[in-house]
Coordinates of N, CA and C in Angstrom, one line a residue:
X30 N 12.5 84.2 18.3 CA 12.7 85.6 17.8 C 13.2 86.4 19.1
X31 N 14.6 87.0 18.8 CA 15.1 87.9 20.4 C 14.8 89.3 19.9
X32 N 14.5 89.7 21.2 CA 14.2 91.1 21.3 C 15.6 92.3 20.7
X33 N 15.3 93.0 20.3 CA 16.4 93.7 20.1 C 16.4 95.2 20.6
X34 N 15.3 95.3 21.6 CA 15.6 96.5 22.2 C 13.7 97.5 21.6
X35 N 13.8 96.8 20.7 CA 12.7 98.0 19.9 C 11.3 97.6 21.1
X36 N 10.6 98.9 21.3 CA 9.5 99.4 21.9 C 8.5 99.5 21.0
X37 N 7.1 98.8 21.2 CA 5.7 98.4 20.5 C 5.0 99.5 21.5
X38 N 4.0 99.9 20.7 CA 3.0 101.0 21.2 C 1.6 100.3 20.9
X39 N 1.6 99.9 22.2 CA 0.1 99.1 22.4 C -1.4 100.5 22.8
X40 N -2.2 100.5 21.8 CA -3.5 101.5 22.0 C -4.8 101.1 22.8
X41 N -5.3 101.2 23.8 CA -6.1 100.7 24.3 C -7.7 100.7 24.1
X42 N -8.4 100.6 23.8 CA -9.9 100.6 23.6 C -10.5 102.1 24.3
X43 N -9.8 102.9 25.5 CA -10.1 103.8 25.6 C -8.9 105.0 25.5
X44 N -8.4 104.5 24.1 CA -7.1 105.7 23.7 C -6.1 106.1 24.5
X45 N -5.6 104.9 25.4 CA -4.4 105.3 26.1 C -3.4 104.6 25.7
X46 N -2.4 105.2 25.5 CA -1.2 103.9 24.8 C -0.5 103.8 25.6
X47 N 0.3 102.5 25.5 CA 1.4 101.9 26.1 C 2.5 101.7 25.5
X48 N 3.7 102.5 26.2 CA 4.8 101.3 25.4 C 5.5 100.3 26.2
X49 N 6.4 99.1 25.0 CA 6.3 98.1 26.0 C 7.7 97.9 24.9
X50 N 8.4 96.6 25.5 CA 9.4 96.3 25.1 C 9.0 95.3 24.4
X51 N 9.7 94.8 23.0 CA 8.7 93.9 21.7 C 8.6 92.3 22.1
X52 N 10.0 92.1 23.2 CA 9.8 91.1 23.8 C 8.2 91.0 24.8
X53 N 8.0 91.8 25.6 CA 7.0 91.5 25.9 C 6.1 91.6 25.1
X54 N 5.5 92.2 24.1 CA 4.3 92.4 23.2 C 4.2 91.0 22.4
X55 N 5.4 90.2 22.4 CA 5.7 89.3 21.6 C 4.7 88.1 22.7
X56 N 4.3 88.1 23.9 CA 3.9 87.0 24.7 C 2.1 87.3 24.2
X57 N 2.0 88.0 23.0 CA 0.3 87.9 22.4 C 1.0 87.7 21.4
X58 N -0.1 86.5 20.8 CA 0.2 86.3 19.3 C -0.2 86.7 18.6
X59 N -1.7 87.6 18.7 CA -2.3 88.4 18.4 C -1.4 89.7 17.7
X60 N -0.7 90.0 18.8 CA 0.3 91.3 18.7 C 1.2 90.8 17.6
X61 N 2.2 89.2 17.9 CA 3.0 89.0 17.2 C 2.9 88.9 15.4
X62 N 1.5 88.5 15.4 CA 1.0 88.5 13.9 C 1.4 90.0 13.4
X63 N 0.6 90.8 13.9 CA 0.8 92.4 13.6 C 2.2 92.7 13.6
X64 N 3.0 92.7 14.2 CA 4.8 93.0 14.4 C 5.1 92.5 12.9
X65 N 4.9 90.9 13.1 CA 4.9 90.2 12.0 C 4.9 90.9 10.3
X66 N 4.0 91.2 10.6 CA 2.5 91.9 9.5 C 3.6 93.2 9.0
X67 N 4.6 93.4 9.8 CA 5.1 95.3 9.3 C 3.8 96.3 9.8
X68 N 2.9 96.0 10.5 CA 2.1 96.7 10.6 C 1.7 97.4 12.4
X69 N 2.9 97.5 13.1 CA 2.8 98.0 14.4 C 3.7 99.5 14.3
X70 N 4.0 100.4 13.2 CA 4.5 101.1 13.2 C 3.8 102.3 13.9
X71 N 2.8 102.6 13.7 CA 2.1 103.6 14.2 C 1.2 103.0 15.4
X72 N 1.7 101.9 16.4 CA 1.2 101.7 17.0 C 0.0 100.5 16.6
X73 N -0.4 99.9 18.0 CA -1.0 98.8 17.8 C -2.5 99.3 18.6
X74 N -3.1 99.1 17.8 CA -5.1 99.5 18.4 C -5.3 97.6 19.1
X75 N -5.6 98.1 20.5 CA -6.4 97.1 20.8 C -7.7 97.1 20.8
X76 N -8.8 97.7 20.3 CA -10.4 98.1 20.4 C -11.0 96.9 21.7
X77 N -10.8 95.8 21.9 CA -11.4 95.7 22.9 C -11.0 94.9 24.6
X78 N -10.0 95.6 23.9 CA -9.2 96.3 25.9 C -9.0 97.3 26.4
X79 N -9.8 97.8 28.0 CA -9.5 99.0 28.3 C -8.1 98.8 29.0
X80 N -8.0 100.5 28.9 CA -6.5 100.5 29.4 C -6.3 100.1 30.5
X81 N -7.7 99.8 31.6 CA -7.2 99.1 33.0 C -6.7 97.9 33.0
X82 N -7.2 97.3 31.9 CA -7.1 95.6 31.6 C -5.8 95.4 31.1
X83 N -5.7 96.4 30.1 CA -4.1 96.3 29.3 C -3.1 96.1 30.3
X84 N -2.8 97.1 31.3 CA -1.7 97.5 31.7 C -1.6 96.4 32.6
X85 N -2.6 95.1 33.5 CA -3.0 94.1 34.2 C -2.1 92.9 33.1
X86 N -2.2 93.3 31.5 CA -1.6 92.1 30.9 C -0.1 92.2 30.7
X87 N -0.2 93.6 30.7 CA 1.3 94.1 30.5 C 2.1 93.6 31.5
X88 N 1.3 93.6 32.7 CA 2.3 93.6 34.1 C 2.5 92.0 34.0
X89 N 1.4 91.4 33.3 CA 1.7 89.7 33.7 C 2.7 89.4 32.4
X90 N 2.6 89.8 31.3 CA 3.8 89.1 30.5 C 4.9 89.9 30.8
X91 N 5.2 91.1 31.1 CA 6.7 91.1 31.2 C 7.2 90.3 32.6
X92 N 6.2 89.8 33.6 CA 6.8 89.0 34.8 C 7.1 88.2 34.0
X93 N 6.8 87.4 33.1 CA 6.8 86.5 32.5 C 8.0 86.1 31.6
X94 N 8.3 87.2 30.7 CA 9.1 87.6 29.9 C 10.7 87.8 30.9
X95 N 10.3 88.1 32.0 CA 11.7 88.8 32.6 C 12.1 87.6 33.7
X96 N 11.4 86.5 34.2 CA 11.4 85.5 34.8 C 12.2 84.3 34.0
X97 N 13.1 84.2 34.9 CA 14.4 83.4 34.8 C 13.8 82.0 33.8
X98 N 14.5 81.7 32.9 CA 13.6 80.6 32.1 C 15.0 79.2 32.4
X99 N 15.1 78.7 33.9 CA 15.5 77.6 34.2 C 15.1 76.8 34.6
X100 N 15.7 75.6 35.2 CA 15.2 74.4 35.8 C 15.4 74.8 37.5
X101 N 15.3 75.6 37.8 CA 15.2 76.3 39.0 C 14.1 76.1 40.0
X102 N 14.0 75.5 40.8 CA 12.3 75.1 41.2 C 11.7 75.8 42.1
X103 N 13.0 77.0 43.1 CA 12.5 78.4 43.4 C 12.2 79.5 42.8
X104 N 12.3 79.5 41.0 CA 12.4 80.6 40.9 C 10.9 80.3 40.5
X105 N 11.0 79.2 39.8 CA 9.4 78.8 39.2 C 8.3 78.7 40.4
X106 N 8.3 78.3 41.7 CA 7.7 78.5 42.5 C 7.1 80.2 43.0
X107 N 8.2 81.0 42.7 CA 8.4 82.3 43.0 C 7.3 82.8 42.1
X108 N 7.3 82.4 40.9 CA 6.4 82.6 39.4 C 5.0 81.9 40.0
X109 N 5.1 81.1 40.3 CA 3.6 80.5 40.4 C 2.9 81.3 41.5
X110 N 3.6 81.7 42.9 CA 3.4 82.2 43.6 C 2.8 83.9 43.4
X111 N 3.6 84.5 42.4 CA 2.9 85.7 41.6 C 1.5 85.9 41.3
X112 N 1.8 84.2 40.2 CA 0.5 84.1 39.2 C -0.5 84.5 40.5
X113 N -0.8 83.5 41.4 CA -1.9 83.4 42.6 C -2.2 84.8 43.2
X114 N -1.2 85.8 43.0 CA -1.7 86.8 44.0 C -1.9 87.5 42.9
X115 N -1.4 87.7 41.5 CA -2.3 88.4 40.2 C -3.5 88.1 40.1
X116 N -3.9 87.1 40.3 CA -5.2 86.9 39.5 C -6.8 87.1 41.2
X117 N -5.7 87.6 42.6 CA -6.6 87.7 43.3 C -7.2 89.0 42.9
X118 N -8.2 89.1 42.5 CA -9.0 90.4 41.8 C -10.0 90.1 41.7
X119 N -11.0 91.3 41.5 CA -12.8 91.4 41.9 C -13.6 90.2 40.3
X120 N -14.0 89.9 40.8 CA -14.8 88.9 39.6 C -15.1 89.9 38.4
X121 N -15.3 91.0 37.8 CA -15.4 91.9 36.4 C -14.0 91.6 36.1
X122 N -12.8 92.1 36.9 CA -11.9 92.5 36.2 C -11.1 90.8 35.9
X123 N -11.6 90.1 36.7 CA -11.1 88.3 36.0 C -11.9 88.2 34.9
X124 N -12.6 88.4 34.7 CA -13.8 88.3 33.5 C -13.0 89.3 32.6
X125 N -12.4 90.2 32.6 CA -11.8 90.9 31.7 C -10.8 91.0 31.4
X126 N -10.0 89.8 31.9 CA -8.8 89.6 31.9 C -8.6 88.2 31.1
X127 N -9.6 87.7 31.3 CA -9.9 86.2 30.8 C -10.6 86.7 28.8
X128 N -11.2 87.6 28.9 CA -11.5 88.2 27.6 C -10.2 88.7 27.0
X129 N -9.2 89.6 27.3 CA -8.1 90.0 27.0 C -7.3 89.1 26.2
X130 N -7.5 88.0 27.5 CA -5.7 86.9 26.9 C -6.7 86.1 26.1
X131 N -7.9 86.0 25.8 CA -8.3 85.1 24.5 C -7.8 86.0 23.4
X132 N -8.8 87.3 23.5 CA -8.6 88.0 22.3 C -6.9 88.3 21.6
X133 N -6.1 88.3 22.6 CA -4.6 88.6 22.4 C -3.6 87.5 22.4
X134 N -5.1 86.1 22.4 CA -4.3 84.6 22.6 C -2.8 84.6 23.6
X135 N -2.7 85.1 24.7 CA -2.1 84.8 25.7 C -2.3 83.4 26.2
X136 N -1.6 82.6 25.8 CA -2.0 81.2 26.4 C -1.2 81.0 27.9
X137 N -0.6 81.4 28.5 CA -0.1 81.4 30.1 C -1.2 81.9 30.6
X138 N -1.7 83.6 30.4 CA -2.7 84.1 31.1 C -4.5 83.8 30.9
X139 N -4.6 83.5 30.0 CA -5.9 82.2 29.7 C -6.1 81.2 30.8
X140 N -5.1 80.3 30.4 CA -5.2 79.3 31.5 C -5.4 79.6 32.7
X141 N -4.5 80.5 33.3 CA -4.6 80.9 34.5 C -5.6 81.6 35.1
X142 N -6.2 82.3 34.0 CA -7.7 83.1 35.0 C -8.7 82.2 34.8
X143 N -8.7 81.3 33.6 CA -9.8 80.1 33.8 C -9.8 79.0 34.9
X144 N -8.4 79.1 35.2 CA -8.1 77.9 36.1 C -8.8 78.5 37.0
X145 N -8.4 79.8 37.6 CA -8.8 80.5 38.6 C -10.6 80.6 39.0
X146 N -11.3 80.8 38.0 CA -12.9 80.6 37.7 C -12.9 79.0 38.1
X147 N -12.3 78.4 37.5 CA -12.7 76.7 37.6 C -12.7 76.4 39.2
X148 N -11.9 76.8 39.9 CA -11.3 76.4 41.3 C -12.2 77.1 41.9
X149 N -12.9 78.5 41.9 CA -14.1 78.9 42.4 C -15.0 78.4 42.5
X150 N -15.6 77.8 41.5 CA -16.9 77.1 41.2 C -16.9 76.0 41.6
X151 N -15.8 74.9 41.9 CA -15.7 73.7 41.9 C -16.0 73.6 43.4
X152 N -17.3 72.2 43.4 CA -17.7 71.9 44.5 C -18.9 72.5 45.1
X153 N -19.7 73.6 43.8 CA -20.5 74.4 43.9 C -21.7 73.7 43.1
X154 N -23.0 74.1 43.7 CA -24.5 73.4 43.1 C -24.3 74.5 41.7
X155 N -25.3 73.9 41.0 CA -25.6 74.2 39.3 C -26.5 75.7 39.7
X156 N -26.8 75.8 41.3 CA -27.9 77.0 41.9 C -27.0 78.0 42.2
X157 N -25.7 77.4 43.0 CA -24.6 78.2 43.4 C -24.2 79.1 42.6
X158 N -23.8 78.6 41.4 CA -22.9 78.6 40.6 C -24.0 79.7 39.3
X159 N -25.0 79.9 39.1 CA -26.1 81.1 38.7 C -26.1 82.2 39.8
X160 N -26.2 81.7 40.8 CA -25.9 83.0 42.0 C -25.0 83.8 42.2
X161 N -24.1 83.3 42.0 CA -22.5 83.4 41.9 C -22.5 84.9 41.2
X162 N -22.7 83.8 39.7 CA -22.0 84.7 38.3 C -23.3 85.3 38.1
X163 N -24.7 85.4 38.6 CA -26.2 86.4 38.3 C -26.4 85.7 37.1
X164 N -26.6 84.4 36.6 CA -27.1 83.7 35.6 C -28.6 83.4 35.6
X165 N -28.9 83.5 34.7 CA -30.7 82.9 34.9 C -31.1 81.7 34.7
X166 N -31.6 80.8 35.1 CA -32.1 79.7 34.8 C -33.2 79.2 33.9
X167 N -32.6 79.3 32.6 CA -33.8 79.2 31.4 C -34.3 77.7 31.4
X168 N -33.7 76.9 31.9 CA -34.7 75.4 31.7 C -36.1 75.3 32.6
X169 N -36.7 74.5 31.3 CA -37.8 74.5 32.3 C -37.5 73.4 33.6
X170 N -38.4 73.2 34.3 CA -38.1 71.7 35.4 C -38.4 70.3 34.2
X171 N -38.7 70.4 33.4 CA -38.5 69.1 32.7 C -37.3 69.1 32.1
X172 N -36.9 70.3 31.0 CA -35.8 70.3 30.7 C -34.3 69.7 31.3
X173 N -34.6 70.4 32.8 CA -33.9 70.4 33.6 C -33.4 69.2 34.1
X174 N -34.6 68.2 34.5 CA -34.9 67.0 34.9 C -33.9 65.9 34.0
X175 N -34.5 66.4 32.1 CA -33.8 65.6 31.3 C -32.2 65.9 31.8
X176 N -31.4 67.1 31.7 CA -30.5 67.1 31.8 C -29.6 66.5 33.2
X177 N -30.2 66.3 34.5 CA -29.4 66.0 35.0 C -29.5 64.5 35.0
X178 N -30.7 64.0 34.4 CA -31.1 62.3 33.6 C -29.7 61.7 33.0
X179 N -29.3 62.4 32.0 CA -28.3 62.5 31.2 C -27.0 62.9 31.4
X180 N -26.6 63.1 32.5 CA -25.4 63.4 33.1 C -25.3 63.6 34.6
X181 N -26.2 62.3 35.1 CA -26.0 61.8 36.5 C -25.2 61.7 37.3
X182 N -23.8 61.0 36.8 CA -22.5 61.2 36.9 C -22.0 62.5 37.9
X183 N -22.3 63.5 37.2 CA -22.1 65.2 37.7 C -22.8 65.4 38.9
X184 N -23.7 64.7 38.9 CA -24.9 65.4 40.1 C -24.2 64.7 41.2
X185 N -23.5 63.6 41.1 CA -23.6 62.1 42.2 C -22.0 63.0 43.6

């Protein structure tokens, strides 16, 4: 589906709208259903994205959208090189960035902030890694015991 110029009015969870080009709105499928739907005429309500998060997604799909789609291996490196310094951000706003592109099923920007969490944590104790993210440790020490009984492998 090519763009044809038309502008989507994306609403943010705290009543700030956006407009955007339909090619880009089109990189949530979420959004695309709605367009889809005939139903983005008066604008599209996101209820739970604030507008700081939005405008964070906006900026990553239209790189995306406006990024040369060849077999080019500088330009793609140029792109990857982006991704890395987007997603360097304070641990809340990855966390709400990683909520966004579920809810708006961005599958580029999904991956990417998970990846990003994954590569944090990796190489990190099961203690580290509650410290980290302020998790609490509900197992008891037996529970516990059973579990790393059962998935030894992980601990080794």
């Amino acid at each position: 589906m090519s763009s044809s110029g038309r502008k989507i009015i994306l609403k943010s969870s705290d009543r700030e709208s956006f407009e955007v080009d339909e090619a880009v709105a089109l990189e949530s499928q979420t959004i695309k259903h709605v367009i889809e739907d005939d139903c983005a005429d008066n604008g599209i309500p996101l209820p739970n994205v604030t507008s700081k998060i939005l405008a964070k997604v906006i900026e990553y799909c239209k790189k995306h959208v406006e990024a040369p789609k060849t077999d080019d291996r500088t330009a793609e490196d140029e792109l990857k090189s982006w991704d890395a310094d987007f997603v360097k951000v304070d641990r809340a706003t990855l966390f709400d960035l990683i909520l966004a592109a579920n809810y708006l099923h961005i599958k580029g920007l999904l991956d990417l902030t998970c990846q990003t969490v994954a590569d944090m944590i990796k190489g990190m104790t099961p203690e580290e890694i509650r410290r980290t993210f302020n998790m609490r440790d509900d197992f008891t020490p037996e529970e516990e015991e059973d579990v790393r009984r059962e998935n030894q492998w992980a601990f080794e």
